[in-house]
Amino acid sequence: MSSGAPRGQGQVIRLPRGASLSDFADKINANPGSLVQEMFNLGEMVTATQSCSDDTLNLLGEHLGFEVSIVSPEDEDRELLAQFNIDLDAEVASERLVTRPPVVTVMGHVDHGKTKLLDAIRKANVVEGEAGGITQHIGAYQVHVPHDGVDRALTVIDTPGHEAFTAMRARGAQVTDIVVLVVAADDGVMPQTIEALNHAKAADVPIVVAVNKIDKPDANPDKVRQQLTEYGLVAEEYGGDTMFVNVAAKPGIGIEELLEAVLLTADASLELTAPIDGPAQGVAIEAHLDKGRGAVATVLVQKGTLRAGDSIVAGGAHGRVRAMLDENGKQVAEAGPARPVMVLGLTAVPGAGDTFLAAEDDRTVRQIAEQRQARRRAASFANSHRRPSLETIMEQLKEGEKTSLNLVLKGDGSGSVEALEDALFKLDIPEEVQLRIIHRGVGAITESDVMLASASSEAVTIIGFNVRASNKVREIADREGVEIRYYTVIYQAIEEIDAALKGLLKPEYEEVELGSAEIRDVFRSSKIGNIAGCIVRSGVIRRNAKARLLRDGAVVADNVAISSLKRFKDDATEVREGFECGLTLSNYNNLQVGDIIETFEMREKPRA
Ligand code: GDP
């Protein structure tokens, strides 16, 4: 049963999370193939380059006598920082602990009023009473509410939806203390309500339910309470411990009560303190490239205090804080725990959810940023080899491997998404393949779709039906090695997926121009029809090549071919630029002086 893999004697080997058998083989100087064999002996079919679960890596380690220690990306980063004597988890006993505001994220089903609620909360900033309220959308804002006679602050993440939340979680950053789950009282619990709820539960974040749109005549707030009990959220008035607050975001009813409930929930279940001294640490919430100002990032300070002039590193970006602005567009000199600020001065744009920290000097932050960039490149390289696409699924099928096709379906309307899904499940699916729709939704392909696909242990293909991904999302998909395919016709999507399922994905062809020739003279032959006397203007003219005929720039004959080709009296297989030739076209006789003949061939296109 031995297949040549070395046996360890309890040596510890360190592997990054999601490592493949090839990575494992590298560490123990073995041949990856032998590890595939070992896994097979253990009853698991794993390819050499496939990303393995922790369990698989541990199992193999145990079998071969190695102790596997799996290093998460966060741990890896921690080790990197340790090289610079930075310890994110250092005890802060000597430092001042302050109570910090809770950080709130608003989530819920589309159209249930998340955006309106964020607007309403912004306007409810009663204490500060800024004229006109908060005007800048910087990705997060802070509001003040009187609570038990005390002025209390709340930090609100200003991006509705699950995207920010999942993106940050996927990077291991936990920003949110409390989730406000918005449910429209006239619509009740919907798919994304459940999705949001599951995200919050997975992150172990307490939930306050905002039952919205109670101003509507058909609102039924009690039904929402009823429905959510099924998902383990039981309202206080029903003997549970979740606070439900009836609100109407549009006319601004119940907003203060909602914020009170958030504070009460925070006080009851969370320990909200943070050190205010020391260099700042936190998370980038949002970032973009601004024409005039360069890289602009909104960061949320979680520990310590950030000051203008500090050297900071956020993900793979670094720089010196040139200026900090708050949500009112005002310059601030320093930002303490739970304070969101917009930072100017970074050299690049960090990703949402990237952690940031201030360090001693420019050199340190630059080195940290560079090492992180190098690591990301390596990881994305590994990923691009690792995540199978529709084609590799087809290859696996050919090789007889059992496989599954996992899809995320996004479309322009719920009707089209349902139609696509229905049609997919009606397909005659080969026994060795499993088709799974892991997520479906309406609207553009978002970062959270890509994150969902990339967080999955198996390959996931995202199907966009009449919807696209923004450049930024596409970039992330590339980085994470997630395949996105676009369709505008349902049957075409079905056909390709069907083909992939059956291992028959047809190659795509593209036209490649070979050459062009101009007709200088036309000779009539009773035997073979009209012969064009030409000069080759570009490229080559090849016998049997596909051709089209252009007259005054318009196509007058398409789908023809060069049926005979001569140099003087001799048959030729090809004639190059600058030379004269005589040729005939298959099935086309109406040749005129001055016509242009273009030839091309169809080449198989490497699939994107
Ligand atoms: P989101 O998709 O969850 O961000 O939802 P929006 O905030 O964009 O709201 C969706 C629609 O519901 C908009 O037309 C809002 O005007 C409307 N809406 C939101 N809150 C209320 C409310 O409290 N009462 C009423 N009547 N309409 C509301």
XYZ file of C-alpha atoms and ligand atoms in Angstrom:
636
model
C 0.000 0.000 0.000
C 2.973 2.288 0.294
C 3.180 4.539 -2.718
C 6.456 6.184 -2.097
C 5.485 9.189 -0.031
C 7.930 9.887 2.796
C 6.833 9.074 6.319
C 7.289 11.630 9.003
C 7.960 11.069 12.634
C 5.657 13.625 14.018
C 7.406 16.579 12.381
C 5.211 19.616 12.191
C 4.510 20.960 8.742
C 2.820 24.267 8.233
C 0.365 24.716 5.414
C -1.762 27.692 4.474
C -5.495 27.172 4.706
C -6.831 25.664 1.482
C -3.481 24.183 0.444
C -3.391 21.492 -2.235
C -1.683 18.116 -2.269
C 1.015 19.726 -4.412
C 1.691 22.235 -1.639
C 1.785 19.392 0.830
C 4.170 17.432 -1.394
C 6.499 20.459 -1.605
C 6.811 20.574 2.154
C 7.766 16.936 2.535
C 9.716 16.557 -0.700
C 7.318 14.075 -2.170
C 5.817 13.575 -5.561
C 2.272 15.047 -5.658
C 1.077 11.969 -7.507
C 2.056 9.764 -4.602
C -0.075 11.887 -2.276
C -3.033 11.606 -4.643
C -2.523 7.851 -4.390
C -2.321 7.999 -0.590
C -5.558 9.954 -0.447
C -7.140 7.436 -2.774
C -6.077 4.694 -0.420
C -7.727 6.637 2.353
C -10.915 6.682 0.327
C -10.868 10.241 -0.983
C -10.560 11.327 -4.564
C -8.495 14.484 -4.540
C -6.575 15.905 -7.465
C -3.072 17.249 -6.926
C -3.978 20.890 -7.412
C -7.375 20.970 -5.771
C -7.692 23.067 -2.643
C -8.169 20.745 0.332
C -10.243 21.144 3.443
C -8.570 21.272 6.845
C -9.892 17.775 7.510
C -8.310 16.320 4.404
C -4.937 17.898 5.162
C -5.046 16.671 8.743
C -6.104 13.188 7.687
C -3.254 12.875 5.228
C -0.792 14.277 7.757
C -1.840 11.781 10.377
C -1.644 8.935 7.889
C 1.893 9.855 6.882
C 3.101 10.645 10.376
C 3.300 14.435 10.099
C 1.634 16.897 12.322
C -0.171 19.383 10.147
C -0.530 22.891 11.389
C -2.889 24.921 9.259
C -2.152 28.589 9.046
C -5.068 30.866 8.299
C -4.478 34.005 6.255
C -4.942 36.029 9.425
C -2.280 34.012 11.202
C 0.015 34.413 8.271
C -0.466 38.143 8.438
C 0.129 38.113 12.147
C 3.445 36.382 11.558
C 4.340 38.957 8.972
C 3.595 41.746 11.418
C 5.553 39.999 14.135
C 8.638 40.432 11.983
C 8.121 44.138 12.485
C 7.495 43.717 16.196
C 3.825 44.503 15.793
C 1.418 42.450 17.839
C -2.222 43.100 17.073
C -3.405 41.127 20.080
C -1.038 42.682 22.579
C -2.504 43.186 25.993
C -3.402 46.746 26.592
C -3.553 46.749 30.354
C -1.432 49.819 30.690
C -3.450 51.724 28.170
C -6.617 53.641 28.780
C -9.768 51.730 27.935
C -12.695 53.822 26.789
C -16.263 52.858 26.099
C -16.761 52.951 22.386
C -19.921 53.318 20.319
C -21.411 50.154 18.834
C -20.961 49.653 15.093
C -24.184 48.887 13.268
C -24.842 47.378 9.836
C -28.244 47.508 8.164
C -29.224 44.420 6.211
C -32.391 42.963 4.697
C -34.224 42.036 1.534
C -34.074 44.308 -1.481
C -36.694 47.092 -1.436
C -37.470 46.586 2.208
C -36.086 50.035 2.951
C -32.415 49.729 3.927
C -31.381 52.851 2.051
C -34.297 54.847 3.381
C -33.541 53.687 6.889
C -29.898 54.751 6.592
C -31.129 58.158 5.418
C -33.592 58.383 8.281
C -30.938 57.512 10.868
C -28.643 60.127 9.392
C -31.358 62.727 9.773
C -32.108 61.607 13.313
C -28.745 62.920 14.409
C -30.603 65.085 16.868
C -27.901 66.108 19.290
C -25.393 67.424 16.862
C -28.162 69.048 14.827
C -25.900 69.947 11.949
C -27.786 72.117 9.536
C -28.777 69.858 6.683
C -27.444 66.799 8.491
C -24.813 64.481 7.171
C -24.247 65.050 3.512
C -21.152 63.073 2.621
C -21.381 59.393 1.870
C -18.067 58.153 3.111
C -19.087 54.562 3.790
C -19.837 55.019 7.470
C -21.128 57.727 9.734
C -21.617 58.412 13.397
C -24.827 59.685 14.964
C -25.610 60.803 18.478
C -28.720 59.861 20.407
C -29.807 60.805 23.900
C -30.169 57.610 25.916
C -31.063 57.622 29.609
C -30.153 61.276 29.666
C -26.685 60.622 28.247
C -25.475 61.532 24.789
C -24.549 58.255 23.139
C -22.869 57.756 19.804
C -23.591 55.056 17.242
C -21.451 54.212 14.240
C -23.430 53.146 11.211
C -21.937 51.387 8.215
C -23.440 53.290 5.330
C -23.571 50.616 2.649
C -26.889 48.852 2.516
C -26.817 45.196 1.668
C -24.742 42.252 2.563
C -21.827 43.039 0.367
C -19.733 45.014 2.773
C -20.517 42.605 5.540
C -19.572 39.476 3.631
C -16.535 41.054 2.028
C -15.206 41.986 5.410
C -16.008 38.627 6.897
C -14.341 36.878 3.994
C -11.193 38.797 4.886
C -11.529 37.821 8.498
C -12.443 41.292 9.679
C -15.290 41.643 12.047
C -16.475 45.184 12.074
C -20.130 44.994 12.972
C -21.326 44.740 16.557
C -25.036 44.737 15.791
C -27.085 43.973 12.707
C -30.290 45.879 12.102
C -32.425 43.509 10.064
C -34.956 45.445 8.003
C -38.148 43.590 7.119
C -40.963 45.352 5.263
C -44.206 44.798 7.117
C -46.174 44.656 3.875
C -43.949 41.981 2.371
C -42.748 39.837 5.257
C -39.740 37.551 5.440
C -38.070 37.099 2.055
C -35.007 35.153 0.792
C -32.474 37.891 1.499
C -33.975 38.397 4.930
C -32.956 34.847 5.695
C -29.592 35.307 4.027
C -28.887 38.380 6.145
C -30.019 36.587 9.248
C -27.704 33.691 8.494
C -24.780 36.027 7.926
C -25.401 37.680 11.277
C -25.751 34.364 13.049
C -22.618 32.975 11.454
C -20.731 36.015 12.679
C -22.350 35.729 16.078
C -23.638 39.271 15.934
C -26.831 40.215 17.817
C -29.790 41.319 15.715
C -32.332 44.083 16.193
C -35.288 43.776 13.841
C -36.643 46.939 12.226
C -40.155 46.145 11.035
C -40.422 48.785 8.337
C -43.164 50.457 6.298
C -45.730 50.291 9.081
C -47.324 53.384 7.526
C -48.593 51.242 4.683
C -52.249 50.175 4.868
C -51.420 46.530 4.206
C -48.622 46.424 6.786
C -48.743 43.451 9.090
C -45.947 43.842 11.636
C -47.154 40.980 13.788
C -46.863 38.587 10.900
C -43.172 39.504 10.579
C -42.662 38.663 14.262
C -44.505 35.411 13.720
C -42.489 34.484 10.645
C -39.136 35.201 12.256
C -39.803 32.924 15.237
C -39.317 30.091 12.776
C -35.748 31.269 12.337
C -35.024 31.548 16.005
C -35.657 35.267 16.374
C -38.308 35.567 19.051
C -39.553 39.021 19.957
C -39.302 40.160 23.547
C -43.062 40.593 23.733
C -43.377 36.901 22.866
C -40.950 35.894 25.586
C -37.819 35.899 23.442
C -34.768 38.107 23.629
C -34.725 39.882 20.284
C -35.911 43.458 20.094
C -38.361 44.220 17.299
C -39.155 47.864 16.583
C -41.912 49.081 14.280
C -40.621 51.830 12.025
C -41.468 53.675 8.864
C -38.237 54.868 7.356
C -39.770 57.039 4.685
C -41.838 59.315 6.934
C -39.272 58.816 9.726
C -41.404 57.082 12.333
C -39.859 55.067 15.159
C -36.237 55.855 14.320
C -35.300 57.010 17.800
C -36.931 53.938 19.303
C -34.920 51.789 16.938
C -31.662 53.467 17.930
C -32.586 53.051 21.599
C -33.166 49.363 20.979
C -29.747 49.112 19.357
C -28.127 50.748 22.382
C -30.082 48.546 24.802
C -29.078 45.423 22.906
C -25.470 46.585 22.808
C -25.430 47.279 26.541
C -27.047 43.953 27.331
C -24.914 41.688 25.226
C -21.657 43.372 24.380
C -18.567 44.606 26.101
C -17.803 47.717 24.139
C -14.472 49.031 25.260
C -11.304 49.750 23.385
C -7.922 51.243 24.142
C -7.639 54.817 22.982
C -3.869 55.174 23.366
C -1.306 53.713 21.051
C -1.047 53.476 17.282
C -4.349 53.036 15.484
C -5.658 49.750 14.167
C -8.864 49.084 12.306
C -10.514 48.160 9.064
C -10.966 49.821 5.696
C -14.702 50.103 5.034
C -14.720 51.572 1.586
C -12.093 52.879 -0.800
C -11.895 54.296 -4.252
C -9.692 56.286 -6.540
C -10.671 59.925 -6.675
C -9.633 61.982 -9.676
C -8.353 64.925 -7.726
C -7.424 63.364 -4.428
C -5.941 60.012 -5.399
C -6.659 56.964 -3.264
C -9.373 57.731 -0.758
C -10.251 55.237 1.940
C -12.791 55.323 4.718
C -11.390 53.506 7.693
C -12.945 52.573 10.958
C -10.570 52.873 13.873
C -10.979 49.937 16.254
C -8.126 50.495 18.679
C -5.841 53.396 19.451
C -6.005 56.803 17.859
C -5.281 57.758 14.265
C -3.758 61.159 13.654
C -2.991 63.200 10.585
C 0.646 62.576 9.670
C 0.638 58.928 10.843
C 2.215 56.319 8.592
C -0.354 53.650 7.869
C -0.699 50.432 5.939
C -4.103 49.133 4.819
C -4.014 45.776 3.083
C -1.433 46.205 0.349
C -1.637 50.006 0.348
C 0.462 52.319 2.459
C 1.135 55.968 2.920
C 1.073 58.868 5.298
C -2.242 60.325 6.407
C -2.337 63.642 4.600
C -5.767 64.610 5.848
C -8.746 63.052 7.585
C -12.335 64.053 6.941
C -15.472 63.092 8.781
C -18.913 62.416 7.318
C -19.647 66.132 7.270
C -16.619 66.792 5.126
C -14.848 68.474 8.040
C -11.169 67.959 8.714
C -10.466 66.043 11.876
C -7.124 65.914 13.626
C -7.602 62.569 15.338
C -9.942 59.597 15.329
C -10.410 57.174 18.218
C -12.190 53.800 18.505
C -15.345 53.313 16.388
C -14.721 56.591 14.564
C -15.017 56.327 10.800
C -12.871 58.774 8.860
C -11.972 59.303 5.284
C -8.226 59.137 4.870
C -6.269 60.833 2.104
C -2.668 60.015 1.327
C -2.540 56.286 0.572
C -0.491 55.172 -2.406
C -3.053 52.618 -3.578
C -6.653 51.657 -2.996
C -7.139 49.049 -0.265
C -10.023 46.555 -0.419
C -13.116 46.747 1.748
C -12.361 44.706 4.821
C -8.593 45.102 4.680
C -7.164 45.782 8.086
C -5.117 48.887 8.586
C -2.629 49.929 11.179
C -0.416 52.833 11.947
C 3.264 52.108 12.438
C 6.423 53.874 13.497
C 7.650 55.044 10.164
C 7.162 55.084 6.419
C 9.667 52.337 5.859
C 7.856 49.814 8.029
C 4.485 50.412 6.427
C 5.971 50.215 2.988
C 7.655 46.915 3.711
C 4.495 45.433 5.205
C 2.486 46.568 2.189
C 5.006 45.126 -0.233
C 5.131 41.776 1.481
C 1.354 41.589 1.540
C 1.196 42.395 -2.152
C 3.705 39.694 -2.924
C 1.713 37.200 -0.907
C -1.514 38.145 -2.655
C 0.067 37.686 -6.019
C 1.275 34.258 -5.000
C -2.144 33.336 -3.661
C -3.971 34.500 -6.736
C -1.522 32.582 -8.860
C -2.206 29.466 -6.836
C -5.930 30.116 -7.112
C -5.889 30.541 -10.821
C -4.457 27.078 -11.064
C -6.741 25.686 -8.544
C -10.280 26.678 -9.365
C -11.785 24.604 -12.080
C -13.864 26.214 -14.800
C -16.565 24.716 -16.938
C -13.854 23.303 -19.184
C -11.961 21.554 -16.457
C -15.195 20.089 -15.260
C -15.577 18.696 -18.707
C -12.061 17.274 -18.528
C -12.711 15.754 -15.168
C -15.750 14.124 -16.679
C -13.661 12.670 -19.439
C -11.303 11.307 -16.854
C -14.221 9.746 -15.105
C -13.993 11.828 -11.955
C -17.155 12.505 -10.096
C -17.789 16.179 -10.002
C -20.355 18.792 -9.281
C -21.278 21.932 -11.110
C -22.050 24.718 -8.681
C -23.684 27.826 -9.969
C -24.622 31.271 -8.783
C -27.406 32.609 -11.000
C -27.864 36.338 -11.396
C -30.401 37.820 -13.764
C -32.179 41.005 -14.680
C -35.483 39.931 -13.216
C -36.801 37.282 -10.883
C -38.775 35.837 -13.796
C -35.700 35.199 -15.899
C -33.728 33.759 -12.996
C -36.541 31.364 -12.207
C -36.933 30.400 -15.854
C -33.215 29.678 -16.066
C -33.243 27.650 -12.913
C -36.294 25.662 -13.995
C -34.780 24.907 -17.351
C -31.521 23.821 -15.725
C -33.251 21.363 -13.495
C -35.104 19.908 -16.437
C -31.798 19.060 -18.120
C -30.898 15.474 -18.528
C -27.929 15.450 -16.192
C -25.324 12.683 -16.376
C -25.169 10.504 -13.313
C -21.642 11.438 -12.345
C -22.422 15.139 -12.138
C -24.345 17.012 -9.570
C -25.864 20.356 -10.385
C -26.192 22.742 -7.506
C -27.511 26.294 -7.474
C -25.881 27.753 -4.431
C -27.317 31.227 -4.776
C -29.695 33.096 -7.035
C -30.622 36.717 -7.209
C -31.706 39.691 -9.214
C -29.311 42.468 -10.190
C -25.694 42.960 -11.196
C -23.046 40.463 -10.173
C -21.714 41.810 -6.918
C -18.673 41.440 -4.775
C -20.695 39.339 -2.398
C -21.578 36.862 -5.173
C -17.891 36.513 -5.955
C -17.028 36.168 -2.288
C -19.656 33.494 -1.893
C -18.244 31.635 -4.887
C -14.682 31.965 -3.719
C -15.474 30.982 -0.143
C -16.993 27.748 -1.355
C -14.753 24.710 -1.083
C -15.714 23.653 -4.596
C -15.592 25.529 -7.856
C -18.503 27.849 -8.436
C -19.342 29.439 -11.764
C -21.325 32.668 -11.738
C -23.876 32.979 -14.518
C -24.927 36.514 -15.436
C -28.100 36.586 -17.452
C -28.543 40.048 -18.969
C -26.510 41.431 -16.088
C -22.825 42.194 -15.809
C -20.195 42.625 -13.165
C -18.542 45.987 -12.653
C -14.843 46.266 -13.410
C -14.052 46.183 -9.743
C -16.067 43.013 -9.224
C -14.472 41.454 -12.291
C -11.069 42.243 -10.882
C -11.941 40.547 -7.623
C -13.263 37.539 -9.521
C -9.976 37.348 -11.403
C -8.012 37.600 -8.223
C -10.082 34.929 -6.547
C -10.112 32.730 -9.648
C -13.891 32.721 -9.939
C -15.350 32.143 -13.391
C -18.098 34.470 -14.588
C -20.086 33.759 -17.758
C -22.531 36.110 -19.397
C -25.566 35.221 -21.444
C -28.359 37.163 -23.034
C -30.353 34.279 -24.414
C -31.693 31.636 -22.061
C -31.401 28.774 -24.483
C -27.735 29.599 -25.089
C -27.011 29.516 -21.378
C -28.851 26.236 -21.069
C -27.075 24.798 -24.059
C -23.621 25.617 -22.749
C -24.313 24.407 -19.273
C -25.833 21.274 -20.738
C -22.740 20.818 -22.886
C -20.461 21.331 -19.893
C -22.478 18.807 -17.939
C -22.127 16.292 -20.692
C -18.458 17.018 -21.164
C -19.015 18.441 -24.599
C -18.451 22.139 -24.285
C -17.999 23.310 -27.851
C -15.031 25.485 -28.627
C -15.706 29.096 -29.497
C -14.333 30.437 -32.757
C -13.259 33.874 -33.741
C -12.531 35.318 -37.121
C -8.905 36.042 -37.917
C -8.197 38.055 -41.045
C -5.674 36.443 -43.368
C -5.383 38.895 -46.207
C -7.099 41.048 -48.784
C -6.818 41.508 -52.508
C -8.124 44.047 -54.968
C -9.650 43.016 -58.311
C -7.797 44.747 -61.163
C -9.326 42.860 -64.061
C -12.027 40.299 -64.723
C -11.553 37.495 -67.260
C -14.488 35.507 -68.486
C -14.081 31.797 -68.990
C -16.858 29.646 -70.371
C -15.524 26.664 -68.430
C -14.927 28.008 -64.955
C -16.830 31.262 -64.860
C -15.372 34.635 -64.040
C -11.763 34.853 -62.973
C -10.564 37.806 -60.936
C -7.149 39.194 -61.755
C -6.009 40.594 -58.395
C -3.202 42.199 -56.525
C -2.762 41.094 -52.938
C -3.035 44.197 -50.770
C -2.315 42.707 -47.356
C -1.412 39.385 -45.754
C -1.813 36.304 -47.898
C -4.528 34.879 -50.074
C -4.798 31.153 -49.578
C -6.640 28.619 -51.627
C -9.775 27.306 -49.924
C -9.760 30.165 -47.419
C -13.125 31.619 -46.445
C -13.765 34.932 -48.138
C -16.146 37.808 -48.549
C -16.469 40.341 -51.314
C -16.679 44.055 -50.590
C -17.854 46.672 -53.054
C -17.547 50.329 -52.011
C -17.070 49.195 -48.428
C -20.226 47.088 -48.331
C -20.326 43.311 -48.170
C -21.923 42.036 -51.349
C -21.047 38.362 -50.927
C -20.335 36.574 -47.690
C -19.711 32.940 -46.991
C -17.760 32.303 -50.149
C -14.340 30.677 -50.520
C -11.299 30.979 -52.759
C -11.996 27.965 -54.964
C -8.995 28.293 -57.250
C -5.821 30.326 -57.067
C -3.157 30.812 -59.712
C 0.173 32.630 -60.055
C 0.422 33.190 -63.813
C -0.521 29.830 -65.263
C 0.386 27.743 -62.209
C -1.832 26.684 -59.382
C -0.729 28.238 -56.120
C -1.617 27.427 -52.542
C -0.964 30.947 -51.364
C 0.033 34.333 -52.741
C 1.594 37.059 -50.606
C 1.161 40.774 -50.287
C 2.298 42.777 -53.311
C 1.951 39.917 -55.827
C -0.598 39.412 -58.534
C -2.824 36.388 -58.800
C -5.868 35.020 -60.507
C -8.657 33.522 -58.463
C -12.225 32.345 -58.561
C -14.794 32.385 -55.816
C -17.017 29.452 -55.045
C -20.681 30.124 -55.793
C -20.105 33.716 -56.793
C -19.623 35.086 -60.243
C -20.569 38.754 -60.206
C -17.031 40.136 -59.949
C -16.189 43.735 -60.785
C -12.995 45.720 -61.053
C -12.284 47.554 -57.815
C -13.948 44.936 -55.596
C -12.010 43.877 -52.515
C -11.738 40.246 -51.508
C -11.094 39.637 -47.838
C -10.057 36.229 -46.631
C -10.166 34.954 -43.100
C -10.210 31.809 -41.066
C -12.032 30.804 -37.945
C -9.703 30.074 -35.082
C -10.595 28.450 -31.832
C -10.692 31.069 -29.156
C -9.242 30.301 -25.775
C -12.164 30.637 -23.407
C -12.056 33.516 -20.989
P -33.550 48.932 -0.149
O -33.521 48.226 -1.460
O -33.742 47.945 0.976
O -32.415 49.852 0.085
O -34.915 49.787 -0.153
P -35.122 51.357 -0.327
O -34.707 52.077 0.881
O -34.564 51.783 -1.615
O -36.716 51.402 -0.373
C -37.449 50.702 -1.347
C -38.765 51.390 -1.611
O -39.591 51.351 -0.450
C -38.592 52.859 -1.961
O -39.516 53.185 -2.968
C -38.926 53.585 -0.681
O -39.448 54.861 -0.919
C -39.968 52.662 -0.062
N -39.960 52.756 1.399
C -38.910 52.586 2.215
N -39.288 52.738 3.500
C -40.605 53.008 3.485
C -41.565 53.272 4.508
O -41.280 53.297 5.689
N -42.840 53.485 4.116
C -43.193 53.456 2.802
N -44.463 53.671 2.511
N -42.326 53.235 1.817
C -41.047 53.019 2.151
